[in-house]
Coordinates of C-alpha atoms and ligand atoms in Angstrom, one line a residue:
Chain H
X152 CA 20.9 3.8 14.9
X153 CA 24.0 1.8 15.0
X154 CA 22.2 -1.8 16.6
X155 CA 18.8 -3.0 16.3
X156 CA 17.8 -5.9 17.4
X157 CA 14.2 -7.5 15.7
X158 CA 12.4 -10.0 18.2
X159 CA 15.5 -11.9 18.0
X160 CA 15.4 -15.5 19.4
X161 CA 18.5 -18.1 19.8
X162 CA 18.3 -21.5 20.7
X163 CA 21.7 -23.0 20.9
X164 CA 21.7 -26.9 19.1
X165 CA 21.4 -28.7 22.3
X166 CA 17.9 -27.0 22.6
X167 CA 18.7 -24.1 25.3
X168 CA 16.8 -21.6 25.2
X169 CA 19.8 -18.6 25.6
X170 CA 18.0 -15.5 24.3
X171 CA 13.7 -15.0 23.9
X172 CA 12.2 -12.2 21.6
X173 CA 14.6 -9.5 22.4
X174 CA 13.9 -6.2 20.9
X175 CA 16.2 -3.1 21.3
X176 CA 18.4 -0.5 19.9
X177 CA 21.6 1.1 20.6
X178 CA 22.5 4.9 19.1
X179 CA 25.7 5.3 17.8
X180 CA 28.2 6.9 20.9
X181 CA 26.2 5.2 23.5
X182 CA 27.9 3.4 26.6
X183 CA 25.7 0.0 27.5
X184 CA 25.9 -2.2 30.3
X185 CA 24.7 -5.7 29.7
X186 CA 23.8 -7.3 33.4
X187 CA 22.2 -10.1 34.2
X188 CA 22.4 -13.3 36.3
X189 CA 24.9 -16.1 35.0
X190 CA 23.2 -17.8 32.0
X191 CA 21.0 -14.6 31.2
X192 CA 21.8 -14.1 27.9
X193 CA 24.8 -11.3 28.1
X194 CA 27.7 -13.1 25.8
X195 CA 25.0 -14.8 23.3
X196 CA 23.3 -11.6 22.2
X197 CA 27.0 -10.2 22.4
X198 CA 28.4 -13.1 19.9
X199 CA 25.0 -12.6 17.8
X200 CA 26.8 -8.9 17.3
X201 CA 29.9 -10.2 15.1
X202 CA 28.4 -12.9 14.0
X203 CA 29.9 -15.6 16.2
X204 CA 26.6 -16.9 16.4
X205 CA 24.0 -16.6 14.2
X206 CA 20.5 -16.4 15.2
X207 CA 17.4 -18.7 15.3
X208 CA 14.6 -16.4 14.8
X209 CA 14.8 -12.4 14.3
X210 CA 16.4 -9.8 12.4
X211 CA 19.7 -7.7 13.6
X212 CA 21.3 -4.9 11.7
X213 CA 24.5 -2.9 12.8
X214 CA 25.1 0.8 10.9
X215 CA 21.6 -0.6 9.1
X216 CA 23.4 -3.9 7.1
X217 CA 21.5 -6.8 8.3
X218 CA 24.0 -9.1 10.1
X219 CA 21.9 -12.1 9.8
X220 CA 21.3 -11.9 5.8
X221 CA 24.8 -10.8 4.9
X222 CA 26.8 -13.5 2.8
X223 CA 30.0 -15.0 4.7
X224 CA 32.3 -13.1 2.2
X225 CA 31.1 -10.1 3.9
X226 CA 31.4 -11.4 7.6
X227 CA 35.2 -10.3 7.8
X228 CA 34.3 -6.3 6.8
X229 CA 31.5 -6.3 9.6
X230 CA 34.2 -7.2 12.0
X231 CA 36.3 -5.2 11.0
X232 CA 34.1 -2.2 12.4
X233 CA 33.4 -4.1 15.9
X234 CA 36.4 -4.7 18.4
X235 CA 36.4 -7.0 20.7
X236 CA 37.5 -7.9 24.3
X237 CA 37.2 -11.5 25.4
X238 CA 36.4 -12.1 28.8
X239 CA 39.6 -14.6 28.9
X240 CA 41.5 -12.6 27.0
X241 CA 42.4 -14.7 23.7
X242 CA 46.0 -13.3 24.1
X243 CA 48.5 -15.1 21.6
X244 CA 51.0 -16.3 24.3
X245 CA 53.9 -16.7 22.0
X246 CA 53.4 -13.0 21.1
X247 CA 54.7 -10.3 23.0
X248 CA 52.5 -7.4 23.6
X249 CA 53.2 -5.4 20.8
X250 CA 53.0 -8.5 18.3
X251 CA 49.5 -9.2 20.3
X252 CA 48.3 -6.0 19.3
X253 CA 49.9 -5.6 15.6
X254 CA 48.2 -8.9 14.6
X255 CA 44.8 -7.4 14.5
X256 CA 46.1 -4.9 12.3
X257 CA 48.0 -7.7 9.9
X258 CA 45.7 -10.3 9.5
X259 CA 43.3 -7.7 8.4
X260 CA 46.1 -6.6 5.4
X261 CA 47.2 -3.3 6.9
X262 CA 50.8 -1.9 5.4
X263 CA 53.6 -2.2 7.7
X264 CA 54.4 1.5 7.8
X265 CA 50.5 2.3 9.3
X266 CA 51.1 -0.4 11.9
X267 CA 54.6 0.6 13.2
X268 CA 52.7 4.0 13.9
X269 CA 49.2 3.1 15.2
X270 CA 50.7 -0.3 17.5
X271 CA 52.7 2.7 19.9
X272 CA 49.4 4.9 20.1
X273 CA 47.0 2.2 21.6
X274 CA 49.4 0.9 23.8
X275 CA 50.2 4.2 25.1
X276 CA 46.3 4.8 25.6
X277 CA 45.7 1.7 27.5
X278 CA 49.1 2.5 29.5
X279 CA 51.3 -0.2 28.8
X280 CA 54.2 1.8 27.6
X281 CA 57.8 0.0 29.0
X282 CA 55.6 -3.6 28.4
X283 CA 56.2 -3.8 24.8
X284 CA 58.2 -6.7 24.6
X285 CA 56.6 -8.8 27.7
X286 CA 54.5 -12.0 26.4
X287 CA 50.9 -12.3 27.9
X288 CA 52.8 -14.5 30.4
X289 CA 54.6 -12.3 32.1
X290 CA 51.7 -9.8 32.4
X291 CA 49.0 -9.9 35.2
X292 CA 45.5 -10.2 34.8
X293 CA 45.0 -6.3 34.2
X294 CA 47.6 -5.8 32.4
X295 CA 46.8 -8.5 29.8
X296 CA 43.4 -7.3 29.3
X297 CA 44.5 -3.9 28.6
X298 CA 46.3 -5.9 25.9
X299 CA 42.8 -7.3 24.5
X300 CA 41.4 -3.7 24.6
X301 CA 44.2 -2.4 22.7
X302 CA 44.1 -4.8 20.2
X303 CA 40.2 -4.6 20.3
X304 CA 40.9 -0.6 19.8
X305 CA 43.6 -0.5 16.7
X306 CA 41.7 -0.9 14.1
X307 CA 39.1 1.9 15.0
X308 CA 36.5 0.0 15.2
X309 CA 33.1 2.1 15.5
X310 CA 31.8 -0.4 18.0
X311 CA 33.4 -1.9 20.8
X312 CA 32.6 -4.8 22.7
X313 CA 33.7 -5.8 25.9
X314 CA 32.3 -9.5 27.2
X315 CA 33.0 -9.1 31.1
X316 CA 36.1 -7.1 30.7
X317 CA 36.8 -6.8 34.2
X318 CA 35.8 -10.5 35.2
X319 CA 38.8 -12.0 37.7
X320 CA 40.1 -8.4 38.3
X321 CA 40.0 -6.5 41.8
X322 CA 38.3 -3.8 42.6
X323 CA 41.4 -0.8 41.4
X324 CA 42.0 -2.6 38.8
X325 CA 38.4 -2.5 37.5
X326 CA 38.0 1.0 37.9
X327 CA 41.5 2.0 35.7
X328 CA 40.0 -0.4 32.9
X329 CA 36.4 1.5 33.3
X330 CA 38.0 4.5 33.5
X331 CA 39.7 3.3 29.9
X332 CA 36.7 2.3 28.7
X333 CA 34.9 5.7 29.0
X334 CA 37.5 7.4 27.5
X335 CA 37.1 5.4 24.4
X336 CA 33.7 6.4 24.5
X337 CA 34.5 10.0 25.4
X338 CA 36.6 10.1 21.5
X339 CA 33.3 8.9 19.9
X340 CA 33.2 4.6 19.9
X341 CA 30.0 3.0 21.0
X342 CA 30.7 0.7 23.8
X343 CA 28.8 -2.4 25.3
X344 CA 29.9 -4.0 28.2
X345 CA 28.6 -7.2 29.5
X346 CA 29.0 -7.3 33.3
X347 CA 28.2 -8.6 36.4
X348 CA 30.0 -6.1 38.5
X349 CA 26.9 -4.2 40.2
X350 CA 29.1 -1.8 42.4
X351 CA 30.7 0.1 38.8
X352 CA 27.7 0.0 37.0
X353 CA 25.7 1.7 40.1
X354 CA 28.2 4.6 40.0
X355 CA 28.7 5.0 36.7
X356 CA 25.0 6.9 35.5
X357 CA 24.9 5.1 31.9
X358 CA 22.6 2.8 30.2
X359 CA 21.5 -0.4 31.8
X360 CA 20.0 -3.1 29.8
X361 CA 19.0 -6.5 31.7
X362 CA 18.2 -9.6 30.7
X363 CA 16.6 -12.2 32.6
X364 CA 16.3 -15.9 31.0
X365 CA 17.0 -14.4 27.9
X366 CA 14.6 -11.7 28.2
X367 CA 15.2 -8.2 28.7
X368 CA 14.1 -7.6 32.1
X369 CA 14.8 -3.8 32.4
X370 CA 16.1 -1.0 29.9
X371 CA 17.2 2.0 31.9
X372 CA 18.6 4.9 30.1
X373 CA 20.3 6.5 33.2
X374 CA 21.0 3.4 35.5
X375 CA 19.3 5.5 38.1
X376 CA 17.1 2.6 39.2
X377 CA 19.6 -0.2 39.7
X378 CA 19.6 -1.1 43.3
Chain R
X428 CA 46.7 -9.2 -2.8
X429 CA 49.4 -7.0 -1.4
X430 CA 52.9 -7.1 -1.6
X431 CA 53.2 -6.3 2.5
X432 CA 50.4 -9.5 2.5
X433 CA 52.8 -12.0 0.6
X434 CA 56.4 -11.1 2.5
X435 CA 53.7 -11.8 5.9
X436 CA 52.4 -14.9 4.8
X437 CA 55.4 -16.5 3.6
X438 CA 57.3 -15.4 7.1
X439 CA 54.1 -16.7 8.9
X440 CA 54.6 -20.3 6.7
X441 CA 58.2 -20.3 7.7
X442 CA 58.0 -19.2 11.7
X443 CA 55.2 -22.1 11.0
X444 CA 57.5 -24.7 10.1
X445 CA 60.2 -24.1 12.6
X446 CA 58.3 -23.8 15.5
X447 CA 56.6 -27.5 15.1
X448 CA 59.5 -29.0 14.4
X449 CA 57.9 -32.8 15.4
X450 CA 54.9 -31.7 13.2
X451 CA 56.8 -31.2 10.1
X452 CA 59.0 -33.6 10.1
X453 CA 56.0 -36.2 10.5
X454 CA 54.5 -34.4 7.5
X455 CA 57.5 -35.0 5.5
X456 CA 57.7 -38.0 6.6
X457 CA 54.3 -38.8 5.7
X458 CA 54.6 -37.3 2.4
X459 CA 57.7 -38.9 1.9
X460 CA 56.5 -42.4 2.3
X461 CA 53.3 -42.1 -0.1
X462 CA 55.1 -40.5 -2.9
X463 CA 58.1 -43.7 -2.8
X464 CA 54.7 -45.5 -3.2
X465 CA 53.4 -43.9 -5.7
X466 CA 56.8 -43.5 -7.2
X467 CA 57.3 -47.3 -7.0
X468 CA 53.4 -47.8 -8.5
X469 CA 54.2 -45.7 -11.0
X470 CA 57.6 -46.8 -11.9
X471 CA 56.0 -50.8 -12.0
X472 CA 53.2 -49.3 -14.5
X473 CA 55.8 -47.5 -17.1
X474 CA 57.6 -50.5 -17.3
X475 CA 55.3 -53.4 -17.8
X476 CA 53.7 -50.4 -20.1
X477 CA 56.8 -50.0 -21.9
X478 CA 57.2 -54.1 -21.7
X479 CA 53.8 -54.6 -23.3
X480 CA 54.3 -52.0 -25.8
X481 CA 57.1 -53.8 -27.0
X482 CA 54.7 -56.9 -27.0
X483 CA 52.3 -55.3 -28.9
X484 CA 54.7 -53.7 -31.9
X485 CA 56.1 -57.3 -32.4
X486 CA 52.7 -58.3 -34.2
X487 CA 52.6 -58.3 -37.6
X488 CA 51.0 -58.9 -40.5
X489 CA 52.2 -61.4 -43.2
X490 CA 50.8 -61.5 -46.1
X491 CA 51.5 -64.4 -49.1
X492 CA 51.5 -63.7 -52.3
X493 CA 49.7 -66.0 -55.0
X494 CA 52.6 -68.5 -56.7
X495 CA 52.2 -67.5 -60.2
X496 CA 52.6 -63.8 -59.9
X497 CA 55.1 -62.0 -61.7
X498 CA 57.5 -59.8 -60.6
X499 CA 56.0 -56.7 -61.5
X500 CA 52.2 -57.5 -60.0
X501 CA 54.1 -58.6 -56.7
X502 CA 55.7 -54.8 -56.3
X503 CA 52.1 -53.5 -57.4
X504 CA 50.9 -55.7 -54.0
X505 CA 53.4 -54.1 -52.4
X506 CA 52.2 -50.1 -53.4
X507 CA 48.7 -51.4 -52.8
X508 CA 49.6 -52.7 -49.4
X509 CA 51.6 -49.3 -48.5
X510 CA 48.7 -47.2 -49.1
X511 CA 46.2 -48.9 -46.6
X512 CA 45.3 -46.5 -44.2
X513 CA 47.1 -47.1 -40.8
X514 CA 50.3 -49.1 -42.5
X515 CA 53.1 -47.9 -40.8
X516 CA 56.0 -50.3 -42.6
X517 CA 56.3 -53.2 -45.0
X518 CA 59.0 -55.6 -45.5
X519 CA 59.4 -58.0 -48.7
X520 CA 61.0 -61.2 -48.1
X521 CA 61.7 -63.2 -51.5
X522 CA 60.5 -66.7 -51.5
X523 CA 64.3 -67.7 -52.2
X524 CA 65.2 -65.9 -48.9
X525 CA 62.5 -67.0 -47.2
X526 CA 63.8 -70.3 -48.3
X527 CA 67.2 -69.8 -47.4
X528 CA 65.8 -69.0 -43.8
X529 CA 64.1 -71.9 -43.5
X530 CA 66.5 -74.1 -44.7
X531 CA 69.2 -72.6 -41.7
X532 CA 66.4 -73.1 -39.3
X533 CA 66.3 -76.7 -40.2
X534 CA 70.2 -77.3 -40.0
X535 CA 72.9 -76.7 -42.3
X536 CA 74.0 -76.2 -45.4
X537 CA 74.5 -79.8 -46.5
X538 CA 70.4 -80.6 -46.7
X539 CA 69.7 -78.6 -49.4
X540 CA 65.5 -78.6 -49.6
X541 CA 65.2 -77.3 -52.6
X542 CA 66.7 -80.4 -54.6
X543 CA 64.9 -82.5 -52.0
X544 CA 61.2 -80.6 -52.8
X545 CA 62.4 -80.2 -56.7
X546 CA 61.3 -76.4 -56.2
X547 CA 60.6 -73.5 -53.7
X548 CA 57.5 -74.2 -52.1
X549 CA 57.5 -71.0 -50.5
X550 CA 55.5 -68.2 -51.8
X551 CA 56.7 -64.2 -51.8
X552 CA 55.4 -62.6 -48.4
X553 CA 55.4 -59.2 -47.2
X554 CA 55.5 -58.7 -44.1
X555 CA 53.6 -55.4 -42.6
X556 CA 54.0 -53.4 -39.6
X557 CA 50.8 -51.2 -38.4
X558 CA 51.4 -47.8 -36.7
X559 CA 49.3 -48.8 -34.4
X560 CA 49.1 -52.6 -33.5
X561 CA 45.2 -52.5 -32.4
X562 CA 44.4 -52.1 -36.0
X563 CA 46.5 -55.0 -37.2
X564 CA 42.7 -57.3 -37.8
X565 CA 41.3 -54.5 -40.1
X566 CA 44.7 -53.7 -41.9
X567 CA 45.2 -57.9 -42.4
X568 CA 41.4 -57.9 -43.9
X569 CA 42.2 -55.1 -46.1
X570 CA 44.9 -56.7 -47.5
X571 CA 42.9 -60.2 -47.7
X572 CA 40.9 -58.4 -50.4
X573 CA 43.9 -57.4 -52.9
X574 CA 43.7 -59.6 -55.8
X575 CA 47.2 -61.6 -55.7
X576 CA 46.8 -62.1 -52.4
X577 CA 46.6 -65.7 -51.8
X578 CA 46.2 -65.6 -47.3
X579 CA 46.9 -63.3 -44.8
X580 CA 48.2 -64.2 -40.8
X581 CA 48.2 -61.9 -38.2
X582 CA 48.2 -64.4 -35.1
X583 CA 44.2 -64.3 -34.8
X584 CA 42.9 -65.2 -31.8
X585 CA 46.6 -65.0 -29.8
X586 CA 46.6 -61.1 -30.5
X587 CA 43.0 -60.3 -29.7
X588 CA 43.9 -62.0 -26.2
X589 CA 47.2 -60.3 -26.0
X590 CA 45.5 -56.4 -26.6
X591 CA 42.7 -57.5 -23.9
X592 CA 45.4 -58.8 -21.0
X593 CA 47.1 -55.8 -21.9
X594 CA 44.1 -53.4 -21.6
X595 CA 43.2 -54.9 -18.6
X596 CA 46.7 -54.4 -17.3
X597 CA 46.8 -51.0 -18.3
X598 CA 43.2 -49.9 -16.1
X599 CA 44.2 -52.7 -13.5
X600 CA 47.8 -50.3 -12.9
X601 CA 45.7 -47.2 -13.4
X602 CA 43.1 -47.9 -10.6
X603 CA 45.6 -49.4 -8.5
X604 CA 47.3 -45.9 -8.3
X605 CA 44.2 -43.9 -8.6
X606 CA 43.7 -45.8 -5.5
X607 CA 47.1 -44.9 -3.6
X608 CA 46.5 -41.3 -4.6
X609 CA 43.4 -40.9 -2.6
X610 CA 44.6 -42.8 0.6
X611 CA 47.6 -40.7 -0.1
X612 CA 45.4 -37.5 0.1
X613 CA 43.3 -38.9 2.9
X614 CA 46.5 -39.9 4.9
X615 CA 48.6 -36.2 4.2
X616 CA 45.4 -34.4 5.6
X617 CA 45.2 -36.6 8.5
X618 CA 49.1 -35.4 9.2
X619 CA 48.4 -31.8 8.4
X620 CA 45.0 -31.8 10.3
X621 CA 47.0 -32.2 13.5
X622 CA 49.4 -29.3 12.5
X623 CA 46.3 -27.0 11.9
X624 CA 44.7 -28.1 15.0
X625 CA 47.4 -27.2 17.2
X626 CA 46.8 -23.1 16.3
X627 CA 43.0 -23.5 15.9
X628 CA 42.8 -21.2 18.7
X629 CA 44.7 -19.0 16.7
X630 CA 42.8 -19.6 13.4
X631 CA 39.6 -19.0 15.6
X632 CA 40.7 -15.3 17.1
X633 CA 41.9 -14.3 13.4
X634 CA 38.6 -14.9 12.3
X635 CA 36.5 -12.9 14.6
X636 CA 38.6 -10.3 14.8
X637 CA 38.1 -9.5 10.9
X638 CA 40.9 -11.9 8.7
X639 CA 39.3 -13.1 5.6
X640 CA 39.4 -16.8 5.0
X641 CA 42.2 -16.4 2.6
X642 CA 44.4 -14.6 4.5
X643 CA 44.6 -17.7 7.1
X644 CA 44.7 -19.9 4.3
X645 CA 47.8 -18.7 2.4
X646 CA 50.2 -19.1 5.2
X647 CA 49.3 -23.0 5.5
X648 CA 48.9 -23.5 1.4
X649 CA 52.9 -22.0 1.4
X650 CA 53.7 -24.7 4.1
X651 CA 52.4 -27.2 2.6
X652 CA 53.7 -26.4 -0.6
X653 CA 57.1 -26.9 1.2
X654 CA 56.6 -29.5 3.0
X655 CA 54.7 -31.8 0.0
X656 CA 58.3 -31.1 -2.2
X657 CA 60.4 -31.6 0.9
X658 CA 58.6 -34.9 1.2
X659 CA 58.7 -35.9 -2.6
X660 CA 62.9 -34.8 -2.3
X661 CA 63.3 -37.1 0.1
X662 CA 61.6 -39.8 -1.8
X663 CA 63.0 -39.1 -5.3
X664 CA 66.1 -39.6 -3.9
X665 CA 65.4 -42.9 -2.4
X666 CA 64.1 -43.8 -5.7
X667 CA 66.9 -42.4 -8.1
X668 CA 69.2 -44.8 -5.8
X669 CA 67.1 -47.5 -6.0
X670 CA 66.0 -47.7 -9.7
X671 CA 70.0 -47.1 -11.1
X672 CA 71.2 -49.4 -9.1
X673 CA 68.5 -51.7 -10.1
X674 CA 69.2 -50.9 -13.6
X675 CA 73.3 -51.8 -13.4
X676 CA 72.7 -55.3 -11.8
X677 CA 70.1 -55.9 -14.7
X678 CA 72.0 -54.6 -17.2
X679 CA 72.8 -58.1 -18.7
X680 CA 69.2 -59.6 -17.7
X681 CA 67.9 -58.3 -21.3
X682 CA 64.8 -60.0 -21.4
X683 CA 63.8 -57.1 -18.6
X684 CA 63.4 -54.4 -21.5
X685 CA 63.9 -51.7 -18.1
X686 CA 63.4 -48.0 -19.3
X687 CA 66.4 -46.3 -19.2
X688 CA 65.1 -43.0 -21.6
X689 CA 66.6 -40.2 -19.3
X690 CA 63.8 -37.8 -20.3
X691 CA 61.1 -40.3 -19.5
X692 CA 62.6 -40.9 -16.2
X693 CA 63.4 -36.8 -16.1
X694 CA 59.7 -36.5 -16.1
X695 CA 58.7 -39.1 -13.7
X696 CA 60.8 -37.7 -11.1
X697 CA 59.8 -34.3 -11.8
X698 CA 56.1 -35.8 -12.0
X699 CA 56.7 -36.8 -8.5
X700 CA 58.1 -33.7 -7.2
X701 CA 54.9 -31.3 -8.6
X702 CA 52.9 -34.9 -7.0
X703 CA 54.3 -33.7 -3.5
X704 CA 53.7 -30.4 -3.8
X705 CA 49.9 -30.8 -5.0
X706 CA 49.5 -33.5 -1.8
X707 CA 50.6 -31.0 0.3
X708 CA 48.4 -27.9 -1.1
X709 CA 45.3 -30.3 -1.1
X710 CA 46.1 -32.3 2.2
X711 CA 45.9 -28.0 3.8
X712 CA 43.1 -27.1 1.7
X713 CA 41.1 -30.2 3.0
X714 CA 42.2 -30.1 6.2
X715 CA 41.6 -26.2 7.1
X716 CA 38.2 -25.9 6.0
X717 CA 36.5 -26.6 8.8
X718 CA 38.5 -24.6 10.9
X719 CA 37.4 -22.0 9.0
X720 CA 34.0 -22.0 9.4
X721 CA 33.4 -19.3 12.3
Ligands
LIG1829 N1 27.7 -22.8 22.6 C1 26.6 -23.1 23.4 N2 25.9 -24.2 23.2 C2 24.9 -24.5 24.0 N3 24.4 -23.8 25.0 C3 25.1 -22.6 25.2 C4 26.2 -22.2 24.5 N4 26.6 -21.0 24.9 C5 25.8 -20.7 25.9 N5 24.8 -21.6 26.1 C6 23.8 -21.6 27.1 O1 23.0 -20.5 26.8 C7 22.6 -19.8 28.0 C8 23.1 -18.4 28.0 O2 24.5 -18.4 28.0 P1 25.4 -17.1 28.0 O3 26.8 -17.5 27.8 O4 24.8 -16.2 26.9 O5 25.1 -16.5 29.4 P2 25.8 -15.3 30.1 O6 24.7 -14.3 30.5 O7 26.9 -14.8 29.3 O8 26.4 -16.0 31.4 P3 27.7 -15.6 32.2 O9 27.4 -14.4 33.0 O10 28.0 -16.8 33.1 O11 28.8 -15.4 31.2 C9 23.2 -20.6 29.1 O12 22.2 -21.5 29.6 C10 24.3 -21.5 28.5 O13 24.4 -22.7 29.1
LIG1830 MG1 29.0 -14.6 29.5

């Protein structure tokens, strides 16, 4: 088991209720769609992952290290293993792309010889070759969130997260980035993807997990059912 | 920590500094203005500290030696008085000198007291120095109790007021910049605060994505390293200027017992420049906590 969630309950300071009694598990090299209705849930039991947020009631445990219990000194190791793609990006804008992508690797310590060779791989696998040296502001919207997955992807992290990855993007675009995303999970990552994008999900035959008012509504393994 | 990690976070402190230009300089600026405060605080305190100090070592002891005592018995006194614990120096003035001195005071050579008087009414004194003048009323009552030794004056009463305005000058001073420290510290974090909060996005993103708090922190702590002794250059030069030029108008004003010892004033400024640096460190390390805390 690589996530396990333990009748885990969060109610946010100003009393909201965001996510009640969930209960579920995720094997390593799965591929999960979160869905749900605005509000549902998705990013709070995705922050709860990383430790953005921390929750009220419940236990959760990722590669079986509890991720509520674990002292702070230890929060940087567990992300470390989980990458992450913001659904507005969280793109450095006086960074060019390759900077972008290399600071993930620095401000986790990494030697300057491993980074000149791993920055060139990723950005080759999310396509961007020739877009080096373009800042986040000369990018479009696709383009720059291939930057986030690349940068969510350097470090190898063992889970990947993706918080509405596709959000403002059309239709083709979508598709190339979920076509991106597979492959990742194709080489061995565990992916979960929080989405409202019904028409890729429906085609796409993986696991379904819904909330509903911060309960999980339906947990299909196939995504057969989805309408 | 890593070689690779130092070379990165003094770039990152540097590409830091440069790109908020208008941030710096109001940190320096900052910095700049509570260190010439301090420095000024502080420069005030050594010399009314060196002025009382001088105060202080100007009481003495005199003691005065029975009338009848002979010559031998007087020195004897004078061994006695040496070995008191705490005597630093003694000084015997003949009762002829003291006579002599006396007479001078009075006016002139022509009024001779002695034939007037028919003899010296002065006796022998000694007059004694402690090491350290807060100890003056013990020493005096230890030499009270030598036989031979017909009254001892120390100033009683003037000097007991004299150590207590100067001890509460001393703790008023000390407060006082005790005092402009913190609002100093309160007033550099303020200033850095706004430098940190203008990458908290930045600070944020590093911390989810795995940087240790350190790592974020070592960056800022460089910066504000520099910019606390950039700060404290720019004021110890205001206040070299200042003070010499203070001290050559003075020069003849000697009643102003100004310090002019190099290596105290060496220190001072140097004082000052570690000051800015440690303003600056803790002004960061204040400030960037609680962007930390992700
Ligand atoms: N930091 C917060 N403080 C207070 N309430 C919050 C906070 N974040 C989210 N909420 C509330 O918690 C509930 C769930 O929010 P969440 O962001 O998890 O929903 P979501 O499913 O991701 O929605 P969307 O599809 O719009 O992104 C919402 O009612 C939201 O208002
Ligand atoms: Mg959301």
């Amino acid at each position: 088991m690589l996530v396990q969630f333990y009748n885990v309950s969060k109610v946010y300071s100003n009393g909201v209720k965001a996510l009640d009694d969930i209960s579920l598990k995720i094997d390593k090299g799965e591929f999960i769609f979160l869905m749900g209705a605005s509000g549902a849930g998705k990013s709070t039991l995705v922050k709860l992952l990383f430790r953005e947020e921390l929750p009220t009631r419940g236990q959760i445990f990722l590669a079986s290290r509890s991720v509520v219990r674990m002292k702070r000194a230890e929060v940087p190791k567990l992300r470390r293993n989980v990458g992450i793609v913001f659904q507005d990006f969280k793109l450095l804008e006086n960074k060019t792309v390759s900077e972008n992508v290399a600071f993930a690797m620095e401000v986790v310590g990494a030697n300057t010889r491993d980074i000149k060779q791993r920055v060139p791989e990723v950005i080759k696998m999310v396509s961007l070759q020739g877009k080096e040296d373009s800042f986040p502001g000369e990018l479009s919207g696709g383009e720059q969130q291939r930057v986030g997955i690349a940068r969510a992807l350097v470090n190898r992290p063992v889970l990947l997260i993706a918080d509405e990855p596709t959000g403002n993007l059309d239709f083709e675009t979508s598709t190339g980035i979920m076509e991106l995303l597979y492959d990742i999970n194709r080489k061995g990552t565990t992916v979960i993807m929080a989405t409202h994008a019904r028409e890729l999900v429906k085609v796409a035959h993986k696991r379904i997990i819904t909330l509903e008012k911060g309960k999980i509504a339906s947990d299909n393994a196939d995504g057969e059912s989805i309408a | 920590m890593r070689a690779g990690s130092i070379f990165y976070f003094f770039r990152e402190a540097f590409k830091s500094l440069s790109r908020n230009k208008l941030l710096s300089f109001a940190t320096i600026s900052t910095i700049s203005v509570c260190i010439l405060i301090i420095g000024i605080a502080v420069l005030i305190t050594l010399n009314t500290g060196n002025f009382i100090t001088q105060l202080e070592s100007d009481v003495e002891i005199v003691a005065y030696m029975d009338k009848d005592l002979t010559s031998e018995s007087v020195t004897d006194i004078g061994e006695q008085i040496k070995e008191i614990q705490g005597v630093k120096a003694i000084n015997f003035v003949p009762r002829d000198d003291a006579l002599k001195k006396l007479q001078k005071n009075i006016g002139g050579k022509e009024y001779d007291l002695k034939a007037t008087l028919g003899k010296n009414p002065l006796p022998d004194t000694y007059e004694i120095k402690a090491s350290n003048p807060h100890d003056v009323a013990s020493i005096a009552g230890e030499v009270g109790k030598i036989s031979g030794v017909y009254k001892v004056n120390y100033g009683k009463g003037f000097v007991e007021k004299l150590f207590n305005a100067t001890r509460w000058i001393r703790i008023i001073s000390l407060v006082f910049i005790a005092l402009l420290v913190l609002g100093a510290i309160f007033l550099i974090a303020t200033t850095i605060r706004l430098a940190i909060f203008a990458r908290r996005k930045e600070i944020y993103l590093m911390k989810l994505i795995g940087s240790t708090d350190w790592f974020i922190r070592w960056p800022f702590i460089i910066e504000g390293i520099l910019l606390g002794v950039l700060g404290a250059v720019v004021s110890i030069a205001i206040l070299l200027a200042a003070y010499s030029s203070l001290l050559n108008n003075i020069e003849t004003m000697s009643f102003l017992p100004l310090i002019t010892s190099s290596s105290i004033l060496r220190n001072f400024y140097l004082s000052l420049l570690a000051a800015g640096g440690v303003l600056g460190v803790l002004g960061t390390f204040i400030s960037i906590n609680r962007f930390l805390d992700v």
